[in-house]
mmCIF file with all atom_site columns, C-alpha atoms in Angstrom:
data_model
loop_
_atom_site.group_PDB
_atom_site.id
_atom_site.type_symbol
_atom_site.label_atom_id
_atom_site.label_alt_id
_atom_site.label_comp_id
_atom_site.label_asym_id
_atom_site.label_entity_id
_atom_site.label_seq_id
_atom_site.pdbx_PDB_ins_code
_atom_site.Cartn_x
_atom_site.Cartn_y
_atom_site.Cartn_z
_atom_site.occupancy
_atom_site.B_iso_or_equiv
_atom_site.pdbx_formal_charge
_atom_site.auth_seq_id
_atom_site.auth_comp_id
_atom_site.auth_asym_id
_atom_site.auth_atom_id
_atom_site.pdbx_PDB_model_num
ATOM 1   C CA . MET A 1 1   ? 0.000   0.000  0.000   1.00 0.00 ? 1   MET A CA 1
ATOM 2   C CA . GLU A 1 2   ? 2.897   2.389  0.654   1.00 0.00 ? 2   GLU A CA 1
ATOM 3   C CA . LYS A 1 3   ? 3.603   2.848  -3.038  1.00 0.00 ? 3   LYS A CA 1
ATOM 4   C CA . GLU A 1 4   ? -0.067  3.592  -3.807  1.00 0.00 ? 4   GLU A CA 1
ATOM 5   C CA . PHE A 1 5   ? -0.214  6.199  -1.040  1.00 0.00 ? 5   PHE A CA 1
ATOM 6   C CA . LEU A 1 6   ? 2.973   7.817  -2.311  1.00 0.00 ? 6   LEU A CA 1
ATOM 7   C CA . ILE A 1 7   ? 1.607   7.826  -5.865  1.00 0.00 ? 7   ILE A CA 1
ATOM 8   C CA . ARG A 1 8   ? -1.422  9.731  -4.518  1.00 0.00 ? 8   ARG A CA 1
ATOM 9   C CA . ALA A 1 9   ? 0.882   12.312 -2.913  1.00 0.00 ? 9   ALA A CA 1
ATOM 10  C CA . VAL A 1 10  ? 2.630   12.739 -6.266  1.00 0.00 ? 10  VAL A CA 1
ATOM 11  C CA . GLU A 1 11  ? -0.756  13.150 -7.992  1.00 0.00 ? 11  GLU A CA 1
ATOM 12  C CA . LEU A 1 12  ? -1.544  15.928 -5.519  1.00 0.00 ? 12  LEU A CA 1
ATOM 13  C CA . SER A 1 13  ? 1.772   17.593 -6.327  1.00 0.00 ? 13  SER A CA 1
ATOM 14  C CA . LYS A 1 14  ? 0.813   17.572 -10.006 1.00 0.00 ? 14  LYS A CA 1
ATOM 15  C CA . LYS A 1 15  ? -2.566  19.101 -9.131  1.00 0.00 ? 15  LYS A CA 1
ATOM 16  C CA . SER A 1 16  ? -0.713  21.792 -7.209  1.00 0.00 ? 16  SER A CA 1
ATOM 17  C CA . VAL A 1 17  ? 1.355   22.664 -10.290 1.00 0.00 ? 17  VAL A CA 1
ATOM 18  C CA . GLU A 1 18  ? -1.826  22.843 -12.374 1.00 0.00 ? 18  GLU A CA 1
ATOM 19  C CA . GLU A 1 19  ? -3.256  25.303 -9.816  1.00 0.00 ? 19  GLU A CA 1
ATOM 20  C CA . ASN A 1 20  ? -0.070  27.399 -10.107 1.00 0.00 ? 20  ASN A CA 1
ATOM 21  C CA . CYS A 1 21  ? 1.234   26.428 -6.671  1.00 0.00 ? 21  CYS A CA 1
ATOM 22  C CA . GLY A 1 22  ? 4.476   24.690 -5.704  1.00 0.00 ? 22  GLY A CA 1
ATOM 23  C CA . PRO A 1 23  ? 4.940   21.090 -6.884  1.00 0.00 ? 23  PRO A CA 1
ATOM 24  C CA . PHE A 1 24  ? 4.306   19.345 -3.578  1.00 0.00 ? 24  PHE A CA 1
ATOM 25  C CA . GLY A 1 25  ? 1.632   16.995 -2.243  1.00 0.00 ? 25  GLY A CA 1
ATOM 26  C CA . ALA A 1 26  ? 1.119   15.003 0.938   1.00 0.00 ? 26  ALA A CA 1
ATOM 27  C CA . ILE A 1 27  ? -1.296  12.580 2.535   1.00 0.00 ? 27  ILE A CA 1
ATOM 28  C CA . ILE A 1 28  ? -1.626  11.307 6.083   1.00 0.00 ? 28  ILE A CA 1
ATOM 29  C CA . VAL A 1 29  ? -2.641  7.715  6.674   1.00 0.00 ? 29  VAL A CA 1
ATOM 30  C CA . ARG A 1 30  ? -3.749  5.903  9.827   1.00 0.00 ? 30  ARG A CA 1
ATOM 31  C CA . ASN A 1 31  ? -4.213  2.140  9.888   1.00 0.00 ? 31  ASN A CA 1
ATOM 32  C CA . GLY A 1 32  ? -4.277  1.992  6.099   1.00 0.00 ? 32  GLY A CA 1
ATOM 33  C CA . GLU A 1 33  ? -6.932  4.726  5.791   1.00 0.00 ? 33  GLU A CA 1
ATOM 34  C CA . VAL A 1 34  ? -6.304  8.155  4.282   1.00 0.00 ? 34  VAL A CA 1
ATOM 35  C CA . ILE A 1 35  ? -7.077  10.741 6.973   1.00 0.00 ? 35  ILE A CA 1
ATOM 36  C CA . SER A 1 36  ? -6.120  13.846 5.004   1.00 0.00 ? 36  SER A CA 1
ATOM 37  C CA . GLU A 1 37  ? -4.560  14.958 1.776   1.00 0.00 ? 37  GLU A CA 1
ATOM 38  C CA . ALA A 1 38  ? -3.271  18.312 0.672   1.00 0.00 ? 38  ALA A CA 1
ATOM 39  C CA . HIS A 1 39  ? -1.018  20.101 -1.733  1.00 0.00 ? 39  HIS A CA 1
ATOM 40  C CA . ASN A 1 40  ? 1.103   23.213 -1.493  1.00 0.00 ? 40  ASN A CA 1
ATOM 41  C CA . SER A 1 41  ? -1.001  26.394 -1.404  1.00 0.00 ? 41  SER A CA 1
ATOM 42  C CA . VAL A 1 42  ? 1.596   29.052 -0.576  1.00 0.00 ? 42  VAL A CA 1
ATOM 43  C CA . THR A 1 43  ? 0.772   31.313 -3.536  1.00 0.00 ? 43  THR A CA 1
ATOM 44  C CA . GLU A 1 44  ? -2.939  30.534 -3.469  1.00 0.00 ? 44  GLU A CA 1
ATOM 45  C CA . ASP A 1 45  ? -3.308  31.400 0.233   1.00 0.00 ? 45  ASP A CA 1
ATOM 46  C CA . ASN A 1 46  ? -0.511  33.996 0.408   1.00 0.00 ? 46  ASN A CA 1
ATOM 47  C CA . ASP A 1 47  ? 0.792   31.942 3.326   1.00 0.00 ? 47  ASP A CA 1
ATOM 48  C CA . PRO A 1 48  ? 4.477   30.971 3.377   1.00 0.00 ? 48  PRO A CA 1
ATOM 49  C CA . THR A 1 49  ? 3.662   28.132 5.800   1.00 0.00 ? 49  THR A CA 1
ATOM 50  C CA . ALA A 1 50  ? 1.041   26.512 3.551   1.00 0.00 ? 50  ALA A CA 1
ATOM 51  C CA . HIS A 1 51  ? 3.286   23.659 2.456   1.00 0.00 ? 51  HIS A CA 1
ATOM 52  C CA . ALA A 1 52  ? 1.661   20.346 1.547   1.00 0.00 ? 52  ALA A CA 1
ATOM 53  C CA . GLU A 1 53  ? 2.814   18.597 4.718   1.00 0.00 ? 53  GLU A CA 1
ATOM 54  C CA . ILE A 1 54  ? 1.657   21.427 6.994   1.00 0.00 ? 54  ILE A CA 1
ATOM 55  C CA . ASN A 1 55  ? -1.722  21.569 5.248   1.00 0.00 ? 55  ASN A CA 1
ATOM 56  C CA . ALA A 1 56  ? -2.114  17.784 5.549   1.00 0.00 ? 56  ALA A CA 1
ATOM 57  C CA . ILE A 1 57  ? -1.151  17.836 9.247   1.00 0.00 ? 57  ILE A CA 1
ATOM 58  C CA . ARG A 1 58  ? -3.658  20.615 9.968   1.00 0.00 ? 58  ARG A CA 1
ATOM 59  C CA . LYS A 1 59  ? -6.426  18.726 8.187   1.00 0.00 ? 59  LYS A CA 1
ATOM 60  C CA . ALA A 1 60  ? -5.594  15.421 9.887   1.00 0.00 ? 60  ALA A CA 1
ATOM 61  C CA . ALA A 1 61  ? -5.481  16.951 13.362  1.00 0.00 ? 61  ALA A CA 1
ATOM 62  C CA . LYS A 1 62  ? -8.800  18.682 12.766  1.00 0.00 ? 62  LYS A CA 1
ATOM 63  C CA . SER A 1 63  ? -10.385 15.533 11.306  1.00 0.00 ? 63  SER A CA 1
ATOM 64  C CA . LEU A 1 64  ? -9.217  13.406 14.244  1.00 0.00 ? 64  LEU A CA 1
ATOM 65  C CA . SER A 1 65  ? -9.814  16.165 16.828  1.00 0.00 ? 65  SER A CA 1
ATOM 66  C CA . ASN A 1 66  ? -6.348  15.438 18.138  1.00 0.00 ? 66  ASN A CA 1
ATOM 67  C CA . PHE A 1 67  ? -2.953  17.149 17.852  1.00 0.00 ? 67  PHE A CA 1
ATOM 68  C CA . ASP A 1 68  ? -1.176  13.840 18.519  1.00 0.00 ? 68  ASP A CA 1
ATOM 69  C CA . LEU A 1 69  ? -0.769  12.006 15.202  1.00 0.00 ? 69  LEU A CA 1
ATOM 70  C CA . SER A 1 70  ? 1.594   9.347  16.559  1.00 0.00 ? 70  SER A CA 1
ATOM 71  C CA . ASP A 1 71  ? -0.525  6.585  15.066  1.00 0.00 ? 71  ASP A CA 1
ATOM 72  C CA . CYS A 1 72  ? -0.252  8.110  11.581  1.00 0.00 ? 72  CYS A CA 1
ATOM 73  C CA . GLU A 1 73  ? 2.221   8.088  8.710   1.00 0.00 ? 73  GLU A CA 1
ATOM 74  C CA . ILE A 1 74  ? 2.833   10.812 6.152   1.00 0.00 ? 74  ILE A CA 1
ATOM 75  C CA . TYR A 1 75  ? 3.450   10.298 2.442   1.00 0.00 ? 75  TYR A CA 1
ATOM 76  C CA . THR A 1 76  ? 4.931   13.286 0.691   1.00 0.00 ? 76  THR A CA 1
ATOM 77  C CA . SER A 1 77  ? 6.019   13.905 -2.864  1.00 0.00 ? 77  SER A CA 1
ATOM 78  C CA . THR A 1 78  ? 9.338   15.365 -1.686  1.00 0.00 ? 78  THR A CA 1
ATOM 79  C CA . GLU A 1 79  ? 11.590  15.046 1.342   1.00 0.00 ? 79  GLU A CA 1
ATOM 80  C CA . PRO A 1 80  ? 10.177  17.561 3.837   1.00 0.00 ? 80  PRO A CA 1
ATOM 81  C CA . CYS A 1 81  ? 11.775  20.986 4.240   1.00 0.00 ? 81  CYS A CA 1
ATOM 82  C CA . PRO A 1 82  ? 13.029  22.029 7.712   1.00 0.00 ? 82  PRO A CA 1
ATOM 83  C CA . MET A 1 83  ? 9.700   23.666 8.623   1.00 0.00 ? 83  MET A CA 1
ATOM 84  C CA . CYS A 1 84  ? 7.644   20.654 7.568   1.00 0.00 ? 84  CYS A CA 1
ATOM 85  C CA . LEU A 1 85  ? 10.054  18.236 9.191   1.00 0.00 ? 85  LEU A CA 1
ATOM 86  C CA . SER A 1 86  ? 9.680   20.178 12.441  1.00 0.00 ? 86  SER A CA 1
ATOM 87  C CA . ALA A 1 87  ? 5.885   20.051 12.153  1.00 0.00 ? 87  ALA A CA 1
ATOM 88  C CA . ILE A 1 88  ? 6.082   16.307 11.555  1.00 0.00 ? 88  ILE A CA 1
ATOM 89  C CA . TYR A 1 89  ? 8.111   15.923 14.749  1.00 0.00 ? 89  TYR A CA 1
ATOM 90  C CA . TRP A 1 90  ? 5.693   18.182 16.668  1.00 0.00 ? 90  TRP A CA 1
ATOM 91  C CA . SER A 1 91  ? 2.713   16.146 15.474  1.00 0.00 ? 91  SER A CA 1
ATOM 92  C CA . ARG A 1 92  ? 4.528   12.959 16.562  1.00 0.00 ? 92  ARG A CA 1
ATOM 93  C CA . ILE A 1 93  ? 4.136   11.224 13.207  1.00 0.00 ? 93  ILE A CA 1
ATOM 94  C CA . LYS A 1 94  ? 6.542   8.287  13.332  1.00 0.00 ? 94  LYS A CA 1
ATOM 95  C CA . LYS A 1 95  ? 7.193   7.543  9.659   1.00 0.00 ? 95  LYS A CA 1
ATOM 96  C CA . VAL A 1 96  ? 7.730   9.624  6.507   1.00 0.00 ? 96  VAL A CA 1
ATOM 97  C CA . TYR A 1 97  ? 7.614   8.184  3.001   1.00 0.00 ? 97  TYR A CA 1
ATOM 98  C CA . TYR A 1 98  ? 8.854   10.466 0.205   1.00 0.00 ? 98  TYR A CA 1
ATOM 99  C CA . ALA A 1 99  ? 9.617   10.343 -3.517  1.00 0.00 ? 99  ALA A CA 1
ATOM 100 C CA . ASN A 1 100 ? 11.863  13.280 -4.513  1.00 0.00 ? 100 ASN A CA 1
ATOM 101 C CA . THR A 1 101 ? 14.892  14.212 -2.417  1.00 0.00 ? 101 THR A CA 1
ATOM 102 C CA . ARG A 1 102 ? 15.779  17.666 -1.163  1.00 0.00 ? 102 ARG A CA 1
ATOM 103 C CA . GLN A 1 103 ? 18.566  17.684 -3.761  1.00 0.00 ? 103 GLN A CA 1
ATOM 104 C CA . ASP A 1 104 ? 15.948  17.062 -6.471  1.00 0.00 ? 104 ASP A CA 1
ATOM 105 C CA . ALA A 1 105 ? 13.976  20.028 -5.103  1.00 0.00 ? 105 ALA A CA 1
ATOM 106 C CA . ALA A 1 106 ? 17.100  22.208 -5.104  1.00 0.00 ? 106 ALA A CA 1
ATOM 107 C CA . GLU A 1 107 ? 17.572  21.481 -8.796  1.00 0.00 ? 107 GLU A CA 1
ATOM 108 C CA . ILE A 1 108 ? 14.225  23.197 -9.519  1.00 0.00 ? 108 ILE A CA 1
ATOM 109 C CA . ASN A 1 109 ? 14.995  26.178 -7.226  1.00 0.00 ? 109 ASN A CA 1
ATOM 110 C CA . PHE A 1 110 ? 13.390  24.902 -4.010  1.00 0.00 ? 110 PHE A CA 1
ATOM 111 C CA . ASP A 1 111 ? 16.674  24.826 -2.103  1.00 0.00 ? 111 ASP A CA 1
ATOM 112 C CA . ASP A 1 112 ? 16.445  24.548 1.690   1.00 0.00 ? 112 ASP A CA 1
ATOM 113 C CA . GLU A 1 113 ? 20.160  23.993 2.282   1.00 0.00 ? 113 GLU A CA 1
ATOM 114 C CA . TYR A 1 114 ? 20.550  27.603 3.460   1.00 0.00 ? 114 TYR A CA 1
ATOM 115 C CA . ILE A 1 115 ? 17.946  27.003 6.196   1.00 0.00 ? 115 ILE A CA 1
ATOM 116 C CA . TYR A 1 116 ? 19.486  23.679 7.235   1.00 0.00 ? 116 TYR A CA 1
ATOM 117 C CA . ASN A 1 117 ? 22.871  25.435 7.516   1.00 0.00 ? 117 ASN A CA 1
ATOM 118 C CA . GLU A 1 118 ? 21.454  28.389 9.452   1.00 0.00 ? 118 GLU A CA 1
ATOM 119 C CA . LEU A 1 119 ? 19.734  26.129 11.984  1.00 0.00 ? 119 LEU A CA 1
ATOM 120 C CA . ALA A 1 120 ? 23.022  24.359 12.660  1.00 0.00 ? 120 ALA A CA 1
ATOM 121 C CA . LYS A 1 121 ? 24.762  27.640 13.592  1.00 0.00 ? 121 LYS A CA 1
ATOM 122 C CA . PRO A 1 122 ? 24.876  29.069 17.127  1.00 0.00 ? 122 PRO A CA 1
ATOM 123 C CA . ILE A 1 123 ? 22.099  31.650 17.522  1.00 0.00 ? 123 ILE A CA 1
ATOM 124 C CA . ASN A 1 124 ? 24.530  34.595 17.509  1.00 0.00 ? 124 ASN A CA 1
ATOM 125 C CA . GLN A 1 125 ? 26.084  33.502 14.195  1.00 0.00 ? 125 GLN A CA 1
ATOM 126 C CA . ARG A 1 126 ? 22.890  33.276 12.137  1.00 0.00 ? 126 ARG A CA 1
ATOM 127 C CA . ASP A 1 127 ? 22.024  35.725 9.364   1.00 0.00 ? 127 ASP A CA 1
ATOM 128 C CA . LEU A 1 128 ? 18.673  36.333 11.071  1.00 0.00 ? 128 LEU A CA 1
ATOM 129 C CA . GLU A 1 129 ? 19.285  38.766 13.901  1.00 0.00 ? 129 GLU A CA 1
ATOM 130 C CA . MET A 1 130 ? 17.934  37.420 17.178  1.00 0.00 ? 130 MET A CA 1
ATOM 131 C CA . ILE A 1 131 ? 17.538  39.950 20.010  1.00 0.00 ? 131 ILE A CA 1
ATOM 132 C CA . LYS A 1 132 ? 16.852  38.774 23.574  1.00 0.00 ? 132 LYS A CA 1
ATOM 133 C CA . ILE A 1 133 ? 15.069  41.294 25.798  1.00 0.00 ? 133 ILE A CA 1
ATOM 134 C CA . GLU A 1 134 ? 14.537  40.565 29.494  1.00 0.00 ? 134 GLU A CA 1
ATOM 135 C CA . ILE A 1 135 ? 10.858  40.685 30.438  1.00 0.00 ? 135 ILE A CA 1
ATOM 136 C CA . PRO A 1 136 ? 10.283  39.254 33.963  1.00 0.00 ? 136 PRO A CA 1
ATOM 137 C CA . GLU A 1 137 ? 6.592   38.641 33.244  1.00 0.00 ? 137 GLU A CA 1
ATOM 138 C CA . ALA A 1 138 ? 7.575   36.193 30.491  1.00 0.00 ? 138 ALA A CA 1
ATOM 139 C CA . LYS A 1 139 ? 9.117   33.813 33.040  1.00 0.00 ? 139 LYS A CA 1
ATOM 140 C CA . GLU A 1 140 ? 6.083   34.301 35.307  1.00 0.00 ? 140 GLU A CA 1
ATOM 141 C CA . VAL A 1 141 ? 3.845   32.951 32.521  1.00 0.00 ? 141 VAL A CA 1
ATOM 142 C CA . PHE A 1 142 ? 6.112   29.888 32.222  1.00 0.00 ? 142 PHE A CA 1
ATOM 143 C CA . ASN A 1 143 ? 5.835   29.403 35.998  1.00 0.00 ? 143 ASN A CA 1
ATOM 144 C CA . LEU A 1 144 ? 2.038   29.596 35.713  1.00 0.00 ? 144 LEU A CA 1
ATOM 145 C CA . TRP A 1 145 ? 2.177   26.844 33.113  1.00 0.00 ? 145 TRP A CA 1
ATOM 146 C CA . MET A 1 146 ? 4.493   24.659 35.195  1.00 0.00 ? 146 MET A CA 1
ATOM 147 C CA . ASN A 1 147 ? 2.200   24.950 38.211  1.00 0.00 ? 147 ASN A CA 1
ATOM 148 C CA . LYS A 1 148 ? -1.084  24.548 36.339  1.00 0.00 ? 148 LYS A CA 1
ATOM 149 C CA . GLU A 1 149 ? -2.707  21.308 37.437  1.00 0.00 ? 149 GLU A CA 1
ATOM 150 C CA . ASN A 1 150 ? -5.201  20.779 34.625  1.00 0.00 ? 150 ASN A CA 1
ATOM 151 C CA . LYS A 1 151 ? -2.945  21.637 31.681  1.00 0.00 ? 151 LYS A CA 1
ATOM 152 C CA . ILE A 1 152 ? -3.105  19.672 28.454  1.00 0.00 ? 152 ILE A CA 1
ATOM 153 C CA . GLU A 1 153 ? 0.470   18.677 27.729  1.00 0.00 ? 153 GLU A CA 1
ATOM 154 C CA . TYR A 1 154 ? 1.729   18.319 24.196  1.00 0.00 ? 154 TYR A CA 1
#
């Protein structure tokens, strides 16, 4: 079944190209059943985070009424970018199937190597300026969370 699910993700990537969006598609599967499917909609939604994997995760979580997708797998037309990979980790998905590599994506001008390299640098060496400002109330909010008895952990 894995190959059929991945073929569907690739079909969604083709649909995305036809709709003038980036060439990426993804589906999320649980116990052999498709829970969600999506394609890239960055230009359509004017949302830089609207990658296929993110869209599929949002739909799956909403459909299942659960942010924990640890019993799901994701099939994506291309190896996930750093943002999508992070979202996959946050959603607790345990397995990623993909067709194109990140090197394949770089060859068509979807190159994430810069981001991978930036993330590996110490915070003070990144091109993105990061400015820490001390706000005592910020730590107080964290203390509220730590002491909250009925919190929903994620």
